[in-house]
Coordinates of C-alpha atoms in Angstrom, one line a residue:
Chain A
M97 CA 15.5 28.4 42.7
A98 CA 16.2 31.6 40.9
M99 CA 16.6 31.4 37.1
T100 CA 19.9 32.3 35.6
A101 CA 19.9 35.0 33.0
Y102 CA 20.4 32.5 30.2
E103 CA 17.5 30.3 31.4
T104 CA 15.3 33.4 31.4
Y105 CA 16.5 34.2 27.9
T106 CA 15.8 30.7 26.5
R107 CA 12.4 30.5 28.1
T108 CA 11.4 34.0 26.9
K109 CA 12.6 33.1 23.4
S110 CA 10.5 29.9 23.6
Q111 CA 7.4 31.9 24.6
I112 CA 7.8 34.4 21.8
M113 CA 8.2 31.6 19.3
L114 CA 5.0 29.9 20.5
G115 CA 3.2 33.3 20.4
L116 CA 4.2 33.9 16.9
C117 CA 3.1 30.5 15.7
V118 CA -0.2 30.8 17.4
A119 CA -0.7 34.3 16.0
F120 CA 0.0 33.4 12.4
T121 CA -2.1 30.2 12.6
A122 CA -5.0 32.4 13.9
I123 CA -4.5 34.9 11.0
I124 CA -4.7 32.0 8.4
I125 CA -7.8 30.5 10.0
G126 CA -9.3 34.0 10.3
V127 CA -8.8 34.8 6.6
L128 CA -10.2 31.4 5.7
G129 CA -13.2 32.0 8.0
L130 CA -13.8 35.5 6.6
V131 CA -13.8 34.2 3.0
T132 CA -16.1 31.3 3.8
G133 CA -18.4 33.4 5.9
Y134 CA -18.7 36.1 3.3
L135 CA -19.4 33.5 0.6
V136 CA -22.0 31.7 2.7
S137 CA -23.7 34.9 3.8
I138 CA -24.2 36.0 0.2
G139 CA -24.5 32.7 -1.6
Y140 CA -27.0 30.9 0.6
K141 CA -29.8 33.4 -0.4
S142 CA -29.5 32.4 -4.0
V143 CA -29.3 28.6 -3.4
S144 CA -32.8 27.4 -4.2
V145 CA -34.3 24.1 -5.5
D146 CA -34.1 25.7 -9.0
F147 CA -30.4 26.0 -8.7
F148 CA -30.1 22.2 -8.6
T149 CA -32.9 21.2 -10.9
R150 CA -32.8 23.7 -13.8
N151 CA -30.4 24.8 -16.5
P152 CA -29.6 28.4 -17.0
V153 CA -32.5 30.4 -18.5
P154 CA -31.7 33.4 -20.7
A155 CA -32.7 36.9 -19.7
G156 CA -36.3 37.8 -20.5
A157 CA -37.4 34.2 -20.6
D158 CA -39.7 32.7 -18.0
G159 CA -37.9 31.5 -14.9
F160 CA -34.7 33.7 -15.4
P161 CA -31.9 33.1 -14.3
G162 CA -32.6 29.4 -13.8
G163 CA -30.0 27.1 -12.1
M164 CA -26.8 25.4 -12.6
L165 CA -27.8 21.8 -13.0
N166 CA -25.8 21.6 -16.2
G167 CA -22.7 22.9 -14.4
I168 CA -22.9 20.5 -11.5
V169 CA -23.4 17.4 -13.6
G170 CA -20.7 18.7 -16.1
T171 CA -18.2 19.2 -13.4
L172 CA -18.8 15.8 -11.8
I173 CA -18.4 14.1 -15.2
L174 CA -15.3 16.1 -16.0
I175 CA -13.7 15.3 -12.6
G176 CA -14.7 11.6 -13.1
L177 CA -13.1 11.4 -16.5
A178 CA -10.0 13.3 -15.4
S179 CA -9.6 11.0 -12.4
L180 CA -10.0 8.0 -14.6
V181 CA -7.0 9.1 -16.6
G182 CA -5.0 11.1 -14.0
I183 CA -5.1 8.9 -10.9
P184 CA -3.9 5.6 -12.4
T185 CA -1.2 7.4 -14.5
G186 CA -0.1 9.5 -11.6
M187 CA 0.0 6.6 -9.1
L188 CA 1.8 4.3 -11.4
T189 CA 4.4 7.0 -12.1
G190 CA 4.7 7.6 -8.4
I191 CA 5.1 3.8 -7.8
Y192 CA 7.8 3.7 -10.5
L193 CA 9.7 6.6 -8.9
A194 CA 9.5 5.3 -5.4
E195 CA 9.9 1.5 -5.9
Y196 CA 11.5 0.7 -9.2
S197 CA 13.7 3.6 -10.3
S198 CA 16.2 3.7 -7.4
G199 CA 18.4 6.5 -8.4
S200 CA 18.3 5.9 -12.1
R201 CA 18.8 8.9 -14.4
M202 CA 15.3 8.4 -15.9
A203 CA 13.8 8.9 -12.5
T204 CA 15.7 12.2 -12.0
Y205 CA 14.2 13.5 -15.3
V206 CA 10.7 12.3 -14.5
R207 CA 10.8 13.9 -11.1
F208 CA 12.1 17.2 -12.5
I209 CA 9.5 17.3 -15.2
A210 CA 6.7 16.5 -12.7
D211 CA 7.9 19.3 -10.5
V212 CA 8.0 21.7 -13.4
L213 CA 4.5 20.6 -14.6
T214 CA 3.1 21.2 -11.1
G215 CA 4.1 24.8 -11.4
V216 CA 2.9 25.4 -15.0
P217 CA 0.1 27.9 -15.1
S218 CA -3.2 26.0 -15.9
I219 CA -4.0 28.3 -18.8
V220 CA -0.9 26.9 -20.6
V221 CA -2.4 23.5 -20.2
G222 CA -5.6 24.9 -21.6
I223 CA -3.9 26.2 -24.7
L224 CA -2.1 22.9 -25.1
G225 CA -5.4 21.1 -24.9
Y226 CA -6.8 23.5 -27.5
E227 CA -4.0 22.8 -29.9
L228 CA -3.9 19.1 -29.5
L229 CA -7.5 18.1 -28.8
V230 CA -9.8 20.9 -29.9
V231 CA -8.3 22.0 -33.2
P232 CA -8.0 18.5 -34.7
L233 CA -11.6 17.6 -33.6
G234 CA -13.0 20.8 -35.0
N235 CA -15.0 21.8 -31.9
Y236 CA -14.7 22.4 -28.2
N237 CA -15.4 19.1 -26.3
G238 CA -15.6 17.5 -22.9
F239 CA -12.9 15.0 -23.5
A240 CA -10.4 17.8 -24.2
G241 CA -11.5 19.4 -20.9
A242 CA -11.1 16.2 -18.9
L243 CA -7.7 15.4 -20.4
A244 CA -6.5 19.0 -19.6
L245 CA -7.6 18.5 -16.0
A246 CA -6.0 15.0 -16.0
F247 CA -2.8 16.6 -17.2
I248 CA -2.8 18.9 -14.2
M249 CA -3.5 16.0 -11.9
I250 CA -0.8 13.6 -13.0
P251 CA 2.3 15.4 -11.6
L252 CA 0.5 16.1 -8.4
V253 CA -0.6 12.6 -7.9
A254 CA 2.7 11.1 -9.0
R255 CA 4.8 13.2 -6.6
T256 CA 2.6 12.7 -3.6
T257 CA 2.3 9.0 -4.2
E258 CA 6.1 8.8 -4.5
E259 CA 6.7 10.7 -1.3
M260 CA 4.1 8.8 0.7
L261 CA 5.5 5.4 -0.5
L262 CA 9.0 6.4 0.5
L263 CA 7.6 7.1 4.0
V264 CA 6.6 3.4 4.4
P265 CA 9.4 1.8 6.5
R266 CA 11.8 -0.5 4.6
S267 CA 11.2 -3.1 7.2
Y268 CA 7.7 -3.8 5.7
R269 CA 9.2 -4.4 2.3
E270 CA 11.9 -6.6 3.7
A271 CA 9.5 -8.7 5.7
S272 CA 7.3 -9.2 2.7
V273 CA 10.1 -10.0 0.4
A274 CA 11.6 -12.4 2.9
L275 CA 8.3 -14.3 3.0
G276 CA 8.7 -14.9 -0.7
A277 CA 6.6 -12.1 -2.1
T278 CA 7.4 -10.7 -5.5
K279 CA 8.0 -7.0 -5.7
A280 CA 4.6 -6.4 -7.3
T281 CA 2.9 -8.3 -4.5
T282 CA 4.8 -6.4 -1.9
I283 CA 3.8 -3.1 -3.3
L284 CA 0.2 -4.0 -3.8
K285 CA -0.4 -5.9 -0.6
V286 CA 1.9 -4.1 1.9
V287 CA 3.4 -0.8 0.7
L288 CA 0.3 0.7 -0.9
P289 CA -2.1 -0.2 1.8
A290 CA 0.3 1.1 4.4
A291 CA 0.4 4.4 2.6
A292 CA -3.2 4.4 1.5
G293 CA -4.4 7.1 3.8
S294 CA -1.9 9.7 2.8
V295 CA -2.0 8.7 -0.9
I296 CA -5.7 9.2 -0.9
T297 CA -5.3 12.6 0.8
G298 CA -2.9 13.5 -2.0
I299 CA -5.3 12.4 -4.7
M300 CA -8.1 14.4 -3.0
L301 CA -6.0 17.5 -3.0
A302 CA -5.4 17.0 -6.7
I303 CA -9.1 16.5 -7.4
A304 CA -9.9 19.6 -5.4
R305 CA -7.3 21.5 -7.3
V306 CA -8.8 20.6 -10.8
A307 CA -12.4 20.9 -9.6
G308 CA -11.7 24.6 -9.2
E309 CA -9.9 25.1 -12.5
T310 CA -11.5 27.5 -15.0
A311 CA -8.8 28.6 -17.4
P312 CA -8.0 25.2 -19.0
L313 CA -11.7 24.5 -19.5
L314 CA -12.3 27.8 -21.3
F315 CA -10.0 26.6 -24.0
T316 CA -11.1 23.0 -24.2
A317 CA -14.6 22.2 -22.9
L318 CA -15.8 25.7 -23.2
A319 CA -19.4 25.8 -21.9
S320 CA -23.0 24.9 -22.7
R321 CA -26.3 26.2 -21.4
F322 CA -27.7 22.8 -21.6
L323 CA -27.3 19.6 -19.7
V324 CA -24.8 17.6 -21.7
T325 CA -23.6 14.1 -21.0
N326 CA -21.8 13.4 -24.2
P327 CA -18.3 14.7 -23.8
I328 CA -17.7 14.9 -27.5
R329 CA -19.7 18.2 -27.5
P330 CA -18.9 21.5 -25.8
F331 CA -19.3 20.7 -22.1
P332 CA -20.6 22.8 -19.2
S333 CA -18.8 23.0 -15.9
L334 CA -19.6 24.8 -12.6
T335 CA -16.5 26.9 -12.8
V336 CA -17.1 28.2 -16.3
E337 CA -20.7 28.8 -15.5
I338 CA -19.6 30.9 -12.5
Y339 CA -17.2 32.8 -14.7
N340 CA -19.8 33.5 -17.3
N341 CA -22.4 34.6 -14.8
A342 CA -20.1 36.6 -12.6
A343 CA -17.9 38.3 -15.1
R344 CA -19.8 38.4 -18.4
S345 CA -23.3 39.2 -17.3
P346 CA -24.9 42.6 -16.7
Y347 CA -27.8 41.1 -14.7
P348 CA -27.7 41.1 -10.9
E349 CA -29.8 37.9 -10.9
E350 CA -27.0 36.1 -12.7
H351 CA -24.4 37.6 -10.4
R352 CA -26.3 36.0 -7.5
L353 CA -26.4 32.7 -9.3
A354 CA -22.6 32.9 -9.6
W355 CA -22.4 33.4 -5.8
A356 CA -24.5 30.3 -5.2
G357 CA -22.4 28.4 -7.7
I358 CA -19.2 29.2 -5.8
L359 CA -20.8 28.1 -2.6
I360 CA -22.0 24.8 -4.1
L361 CA -18.5 24.2 -5.7
L362 CA -17.0 24.6 -2.3
L363 CA -19.5 22.2 -0.7
L364 CA -19.1 19.8 -3.6
I365 CA -15.3 19.5 -3.0
F366 CA -15.9 19.2 0.7
A367 CA -18.4 16.4 0.1
L368 CA -16.2 14.6 -2.3
N369 CA -13.4 14.7 0.3
L370 CA -15.6 13.3 3.0
I371 CA -17.0 10.5 0.8
V372 CA -13.6 9.3 -0.4
R373 CA -12.1 9.5 3.1
M374 CA -15.0 7.5 4.6
T375 CA -14.9 4.9 1.9
A376 CA -11.1 4.6 2.3
R377 CA -11.5 4.2 6.1
A378 CA -14.2 1.6 5.7
L379 CA -12.1 -0.3 3.2
T380 CA -8.8 -0.3 5.1
G381 CA -10.7 -0.9 8.4
K382 CA -12.2 -4.1 7.1
K383 CA -8.9 -5.8 6.5
Chain B
M1469 CA 20.2 0.8 -17.5
V1470 CA 23.1 3.1 -17.6
K1471 CA 24.0 2.6 -14.0
A1472 CA 24.3 -1.2 -14.2
Q1473 CA 26.7 -0.8 -17.1
N1474 CA 28.9 1.5 -15.1
Q1475 CA 28.9 -0.9 -12.2
S1476 CA 30.0 -3.7 -14.4
T1477 CA 32.7 -1.7 -16.0
D1478 CA 34.4 -0.7 -12.8
R1479 CA 34.1 -4.2 -11.4
P1480 CA 36.1 -6.6 -13.5
G1481 CA 35.2 -10.2 -13.0
I1482 CA 31.5 -9.6 -12.5
N1483 CA 29.2 -11.0 -15.0
P1484 CA 27.4 -8.1 -16.6
G1485 CA 24.8 -10.4 -18.1
Q1486 CA 23.3 -10.6 -14.7
S1487 CA 21.7 -7.2 -14.8
H1488 CA 18.0 -7.6 -15.7
A1489 CA 15.3 -5.2 -16.6
P1490 CA 14.8 -2.5 -13.9
A1491 CA 11.3 -3.7 -13.4
E1492 CA 12.5 -6.7 -11.4
P1493 CA 15.2 -5.6 -9.1
V1494 CA 14.0 -8.1 -6.4
V1495 CA 14.8 -11.1 -8.4
R1496 CA 18.0 -9.6 -9.8
S1497 CA 21.1 -11.3 -8.7
I1498 CA 23.4 -8.4 -8.1
G1499 CA 26.8 -9.7 -8.6
V1500 CA 27.5 -13.3 -9.2
E1501 CA 31.1 -14.1 -10.0
S1502 CA 31.4 -15.4 -13.4
R1503 CA 30.9 -19.1 -13.1
S1504 CA 33.9 -19.8 -15.2
A1505 CA 36.2 -17.9 -13.0
P1506 CA 38.0 -19.8 -10.3
L1507 CA 36.6 -19.0 -6.8
S1508 CA 39.9 -19.4 -5.1
E1509 CA 42.8 -21.7 -5.4
N1510 CA 42.7 -22.4 -1.8
I1511 CA 39.3 -24.0 -1.8
T1512 CA 38.2 -27.4 -2.9
P1513 CA 35.2 -27.6 -5.1
N1514 CA 32.9 -28.8 -2.3
G1515 CA 34.4 -26.2 0.0
E1516 CA 34.9 -28.5 2.9
S1517 CA 38.3 -27.7 3.9
V1518 CA 40.2 -24.5 3.8
R1519 CA 43.9 -25.0 3.9
G1520 CA 47.1 -23.5 2.7
G1521 CA 47.2 -20.4 4.8
K1522 CA 44.8 -18.1 3.1
P1523 CA 46.0 -14.6 4.0
H1524 CA 42.6 -13.3 5.1
T1525 CA 41.6 -16.2 7.3
P1526 CA 44.7 -17.0 9.3
H1527 CA 42.8 -19.4 11.7
A1528 CA 40.6 -21.1 9.2
D1529 CA 42.8 -24.3 9.0
Q1530 CA 42.9 -24.6 12.8
V1531 CA 39.2 -24.1 13.2
A1532 CA 38.2 -26.5 10.6
D1533 CA 40.3 -29.2 12.3
V1534 CA 39.5 -28.8 15.9
H1535 CA 35.7 -28.7 15.7
A1536 CA 35.3 -32.1 14.1
E1537 CA 31.8 -32.4 15.7
L1538 CA 30.5 -30.2 12.9
A1539 CA 31.6 -32.6 10.2
G1540 CA 29.2 -35.3 11.6
E1541 CA 26.2 -33.1 11.1
Q1542 CA 23.9 -33.0 8.1
H1543 CA 24.3 -29.6 6.5
V1544 CA 21.6 -27.4 5.0
L1545 CA 23.6 -24.4 4.1
G1546 CA 27.2 -24.5 2.8
I1547 CA 29.0 -21.2 2.6
E1548 CA 32.1 -21.3 0.5
D1549 CA 34.6 -18.4 0.6
F1550 CA 31.7 -15.9 0.5
K1551 CA 32.7 -12.3 0.1
L1552 CA 30.3 -9.4 0.1
Y1553 CA 30.9 -5.8 -0.9
Y1554 CA 28.9 -2.7 -0.1
G1555 CA 30.0 -0.5 -3.0
K1556 CA 33.8 -0.6 -2.8
S1557 CA 34.1 -1.7 0.8
R1558 CA 34.2 -5.3 1.6
A1559 CA 32.0 -6.4 4.5
L1560 CA 32.6 -10.1 4.4
H1561 CA 36.1 -11.4 3.7
G1562 CA 35.6 -14.9 2.5
I1563 CA 33.4 -16.8 5.0
T1564 CA 33.4 -20.6 4.8
M1565 CA 31.1 -22.5 7.1
Q1566 CA 28.4 -25.1 7.1
I1567 CA 25.1 -24.7 8.8
P1568 CA 23.8 -28.0 10.3
A1569 CA 20.2 -29.1 9.7
N1570 CA 17.6 -28.9 12.5
K1571 CA 20.0 -27.3 14.9
V1572 CA 20.3 -23.8 16.3
T1573 CA 23.4 -22.0 15.1
A1574 CA 24.2 -18.7 16.7
L1575 CA 26.3 -16.0 15.0
I1576 CA 28.0 -13.8 17.6
G1577 CA 30.5 -10.9 17.4
P1578 CA 30.7 -7.2 18.0
S1579 CA 28.6 -4.7 16.1
G1580 CA 29.4 -4.2 12.5
C1581 CA 31.3 -7.5 12.1
G1582 CA 29.0 -8.7 9.4
K1583 CA 26.7 -11.1 11.2
S1584 CA 23.5 -9.7 9.9
T1585 CA 25.0 -9.2 6.5
L1586 CA 25.8 -12.9 6.3
L1587 CA 22.4 -13.9 7.6
R1588 CA 20.7 -11.7 5.0
S1589 CA 22.8 -13.3 2.3
F1590 CA 21.2 -16.7 3.0
N1591 CA 17.8 -15.6 1.6
R1592 CA 19.4 -13.1 -0.8
L1593 CA 17.7 -10.2 1.0
N1594 CA 20.8 -8.2 0.2
D1595 CA 19.6 -8.1 -3.4
L1596 CA 17.3 -5.3 -2.3
I1597 CA 20.4 -3.1 -1.6
E1598 CA 21.6 -1.6 -4.8
S1599 CA 25.3 -1.4 -4.0
V1600 CA 25.8 -4.9 -2.8
R1601 CA 27.6 -7.5 -4.8
T1602 CA 29.0 -10.9 -3.8
E1603 CA 31.6 -13.4 -4.6
G1604 CA 31.9 -17.0 -3.6
R1605 CA 29.1 -19.4 -3.1
I1606 CA 26.3 -20.2 -0.7
R1607 CA 24.8 -23.6 -1.3
F1608 CA 21.4 -24.5 -0.1
H1609 CA 21.0 -28.3 -0.2
G1610 CA 24.0 -28.2 -2.5
Q1611 CA 22.5 -25.7 -5.0
D1612 CA 24.3 -22.4 -5.5
I1613 CA 21.7 -19.8 -4.5
H1614 CA 23.1 -17.2 -6.8
D1615 CA 22.7 -19.6 -9.8
R1616 CA 20.6 -18.1 -12.5
R1617 CA 18.3 -21.0 -12.5
V1618 CA 17.5 -20.5 -8.8
D1619 CA 14.1 -18.9 -8.3
V1620 CA 14.8 -16.4 -5.5
I1621 CA 11.1 -16.2 -4.6
R1622 CA 11.0 -20.0 -4.0
L1623 CA 14.3 -19.8 -2.1
R1624 CA 12.9 -17.2 0.2
K1625 CA 9.7 -19.2 0.8
R1626 CA 12.0 -22.0 2.1
M1627 CA 13.7 -19.6 4.5
G1628 CA 11.7 -17.7 7.1
M1629 CA 13.2 -14.5 8.5
V1630 CA 12.6 -12.7 11.8
F1631 CA 14.1 -9.2 12.0
Q1632 CA 15.7 -7.2 14.7
K1633 CA 12.8 -4.8 15.0
S1634 CA 9.5 -6.5 14.9
N1635 CA 7.8 -5.5 11.7
P1636 CA 4.2 -6.8 11.5
F1637 CA 2.3 -5.4 8.6
P1638 CA -0.4 -2.8 9.2
M1639 CA -3.1 -5.4 8.9
S1640 CA -5.0 -7.7 11.3
I1641 CA -3.2 -10.4 13.3
F1642 CA -4.9 -13.0 11.1
E1643 CA -3.8 -11.5 7.8
N1644 CA -0.3 -11.1 9.1
V1645 CA 0.1 -14.8 9.9
V1646 CA -1.4 -16.0 6.7
Y1647 CA 0.4 -13.5 4.5
A1648 CA 2.7 -16.1 3.0
L1649 CA -0.2 -18.3 2.1
R1650 CA -2.2 -15.5 0.7
I1651 CA 0.6 -14.5 -1.7
S1652 CA 0.9 -18.1 -2.7
G1653 CA -2.8 -17.9 -3.8
E1654 CA -4.4 -19.9 -0.9
K1655 CA -8.0 -18.8 -0.6
R1656 CA -9.7 -21.6 1.3
R1657 CA -10.8 -20.1 4.6
S1658 CA -10.5 -23.4 6.5
V1659 CA -6.9 -23.8 5.5
L1660 CA -6.0 -20.3 6.4
E1661 CA -7.6 -20.6 9.8
E1662 CA -5.9 -23.9 10.5
V1663 CA -2.5 -22.5 9.6
C1664 CA -3.1 -19.4 11.5
E1665 CA -3.9 -21.3 14.7
K1666 CA -1.1 -23.7 14.2
S1667 CA 1.5 -21.0 13.6
L1668 CA 0.3 -18.9 16.5
R1669 CA 0.5 -21.9 18.8
G1670 CA 3.9 -22.6 17.4
A1671 CA 4.9 -19.1 18.3
A1672 CA 3.3 -19.4 21.8
L1673 CA 1.0 -16.6 21.0
W1674 CA -2.4 -18.3 20.4
D1675 CA -3.8 -18.0 23.9
E1676 CA -3.1 -14.3 24.0
V1677 CA -4.6 -13.3 20.7
K1678 CA -7.2 -16.0 19.8
D1679 CA -10.0 -13.6 20.6
R1680 CA -8.7 -10.7 18.7
L1681 CA -7.4 -12.1 15.4
N1682 CA -9.2 -9.5 13.4
Q1683 CA -7.7 -6.6 15.3
S1684 CA -4.7 -4.7 14.0
A1685 CA -1.4 -6.3 14.7
L1686 CA 0.0 -2.8 15.6
G1687 CA -2.0 -2.8 18.8
M1688 CA 0.1 -5.6 20.3
S1689 CA 3.0 -5.3 22.7
G1690 CA 6.5 -5.4 21.4
G1691 CA 7.1 -8.9 22.6
Q1692 CA 3.8 -10.1 21.1
Q1693 CA 4.6 -8.4 17.8
Q1694 CA 7.9 -10.2 17.6
R1695 CA 6.3 -13.5 18.3
L1696 CA 3.7 -12.7 15.6
C1697 CA 6.6 -12.2 13.2
I1698 CA 7.9 -15.6 14.2
A1699 CA 4.4 -17.1 13.6
R1700 CA 4.2 -15.3 10.2
A1701 CA 7.6 -16.8 9.3
I1702 CA 6.8 -20.4 10.4
A1703 CA 3.3 -20.2 8.7
A1704 CA 5.1 -20.6 5.4
E1705 CA 6.6 -23.9 6.7
P1706 CA 10.2 -22.9 5.9
E1707 CA 13.1 -25.3 6.4
V1708 CA 15.4 -22.6 7.7
L1709 CA 14.5 -19.8 10.2
L1710 CA 16.8 -16.8 10.0
M1711 CA 16.6 -14.6 13.1
D1712 CA 18.4 -11.3 13.2
E1713 CA 18.7 -10.3 16.8
P1714 CA 15.1 -11.1 17.5
C1715 CA 15.2 -10.1 21.1
S1716 CA 17.3 -6.9 21.0
A1717 CA 14.3 -4.6 21.4
L1718 CA 12.5 -6.7 24.0
D1719 CA 12.3 -6.8 27.7
P1720 CA 13.7 -9.8 29.7
V1721 CA 10.3 -11.5 30.0
A1722 CA 9.6 -11.3 26.3
T1723 CA 13.1 -12.3 25.6
A1724 CA 12.7 -15.4 27.8
K1725 CA 9.6 -16.4 25.9
I1726 CA 11.3 -16.0 22.5
E1727 CA 14.3 -18.0 23.7
E1728 CA 12.0 -20.8 25.0
L1729 CA 10.4 -20.7 21.6
I1730 CA 13.7 -21.0 19.7
Y1731 CA 14.5 -24.0 21.9
E1732 CA 11.3 -25.6 20.9
L1733 CA 11.7 -24.8 17.3
R1734 CA 15.0 -26.8 17.0
G1735 CA 14.4 -30.2 15.5
K1736 CA 11.6 -28.8 13.3
F1737 CA 13.6 -26.0 11.7
T1738 CA 17.2 -25.2 11.1
V1739 CA 17.6 -21.9 13.0
V1740 CA 20.3 -19.4 12.4
I1741 CA 20.3 -16.6 15.0
V1742 CA 22.3 -13.5 15.1
T1743 CA 22.7 -12.1 18.6
H1744 CA 24.6 -9.6 20.6
N1745 CA 23.7 -11.3 23.8
M1746 CA 26.2 -14.0 24.6
Q1747 CA 24.1 -15.5 27.3
Q1748 CA 21.4 -15.9 24.7
A1749 CA 23.8 -17.7 22.3
A1750 CA 25.0 -19.9 25.2
R1751 CA 21.4 -20.7 26.3
C1752 CA 19.7 -21.5 23.1
S1753 CA 22.2 -22.6 20.4
D1754 CA 23.9 -25.9 19.5
Y1755 CA 26.6 -24.3 17.5
T1756 CA 28.2 -20.9 17.7
A1757 CA 30.2 -19.0 15.2
F1758 CA 32.3 -16.0 16.4
M1759 CA 32.7 -13.4 13.7
Y1760 CA 35.0 -10.3 13.9
L1761 CA 35.6 -7.6 11.3
G1762 CA 33.9 -9.5 8.5
R1763 CA 35.7 -12.8 9.2
L1764 CA 34.7 -16.0 10.7
V1765 CA 37.1 -16.5 13.6
E1766 CA 35.9 -19.7 15.3
Y1767 CA 33.0 -21.9 14.8
G1768 CA 32.1 -25.0 16.8
P1769 CA 29.7 -26.5 19.3
T1770 CA 28.4 -23.8 21.6
N1771 CA 29.8 -25.5 24.8
T1772 CA 33.2 -25.6 23.3
I1773 CA 33.1 -22.0 22.1
F1774 CA 32.1 -20.7 25.4
L1775 CA 34.0 -23.0 27.8
N1776 CA 37.0 -24.1 25.9
P1777 CA 37.5 -22.1 22.8
H1778 CA 40.6 -22.8 20.8
L1779 CA 41.5 -19.3 19.9
K1780 CA 42.5 -16.5 22.3
E1781 CA 40.3 -14.0 20.4
T1782 CA 37.2 -16.1 20.9
E1783 CA 38.0 -16.5 24.6
A1784 CA 38.5 -12.8 25.0
Y1785 CA 35.2 -12.0 23.4
V1786 CA 33.0 -14.6 25.1
T1787 CA 34.4 -13.7 28.5
G1788 CA 33.7 -10.1 27.8
R1789 CA 37.2 -8.8 27.7
F1790 CA 36.7 -7.1 24.4
G1791 CA 34.0 -6.4 21.9

């Protein structure tokens, strides 16, 4: 049966649409592949055992340029502390917005502020941290860095939690409430578990985002050439180490160290993602 | 709570003291008529007879008289001139009826006539909807369920509910069934297992799922999911089972199983079932209430309603001539 002109037209249009979507997806994946490939090809040569086991060594000293043990440990501690503050605060805000506020004016304000905060340049957060947490304490410190990162996390976590909870069908809530569950029980036992997968994804994205932040840390945690575990002191991080080695060093050895740092930062975020996802799957699967 | 204040100002006669902290909207009673205000001059305090030609229920006096069989029953729920509003529009226009104990009562009527709304009023599930407010009374064993002293959580534990669309939680079959016990703090494995088996047997599902209790409930067929929801509801050992079109999304085989189940549940539970399917009402109920446009038109023994209704409107509906 011959196609009418209109059928030909709609089919061609559909084909063109499909072609465009495929083409642009390919471009995105291509760019991503290019960046990652370039990074790996340069970075892997500089990743050695020293990188993981040694702190930076100054130029001229034995073992120059050393490694980034201080940065790796520092970043993990900073992420941990930031998560400790940012995830509960963000999630509880999200739960409030999705479950308790129901159209109140307060919720509209909170939502608006969260959206604005999501878009605030991170250097602004750094300066805020400097004014509020560094100046009063008299020195750069890890807590200020962690709190600055938490401040970036909170709106991200709050808004994703809210959106994911709203996707949980109302029928779950009704069923639970009709069985005599309180609102808190319903949220904790039914709504949150039902949304767990996507809430965790949102949290992971927030962690990945702050793990790569440099600007707020420059103003708060600053850096240290040593392995520091007490966050009351100036605190090293992978990102600031990368920045110092890449942008503020004349030595090619330190430039290579920065490349390795970038690669390891990428792998670190990837590994964190994987671990959290697998744990979440194991936990929800057991139920 | 700016909003609650606005609501109370544009709704005279509603007790503003009923609005609680926003942290507990579930247990909030949304709009209880001030207890000092008269409910209606046409209703006696115990709400048994509605006489005097109320303008919005023209047939109420006839209906109350002709179906004397109902008066001989023991009643669990007494609805007295109950009105419900979604925002400004009134969805229920003064319903007065008694639900007999340990019998199956069907609510029939065309879509949008308020059957589900009425059903959801019994366990105050409409409290979840922000814009809803109510007037009149619903008594459960004589106690006004909107009374401040009533613990809505306990009320809901005494009334199981099965919804139109099966809604098992995204957990294992076992956890679904014992949910009501879990939230009551029951931890003993033996008790949970016993209740699980008993409830699943009660819902005629045990044999089909006994080997996969730990698998996700979402992997079951639609009919099984609905029976699981029934098992979940009866696991809490409620007195009343509220069913909101429990078979509307099921195929005829699954429907037959559920109907059989409803038939078996009578005597143990008071069942109130909303249905669009008139054969279903005729098959599995003892009493039938015909509702239309938010009003109770006729209420009586199922046989009478279907074979010998007293009102022309009821006859027209049950014979399929309108609706």
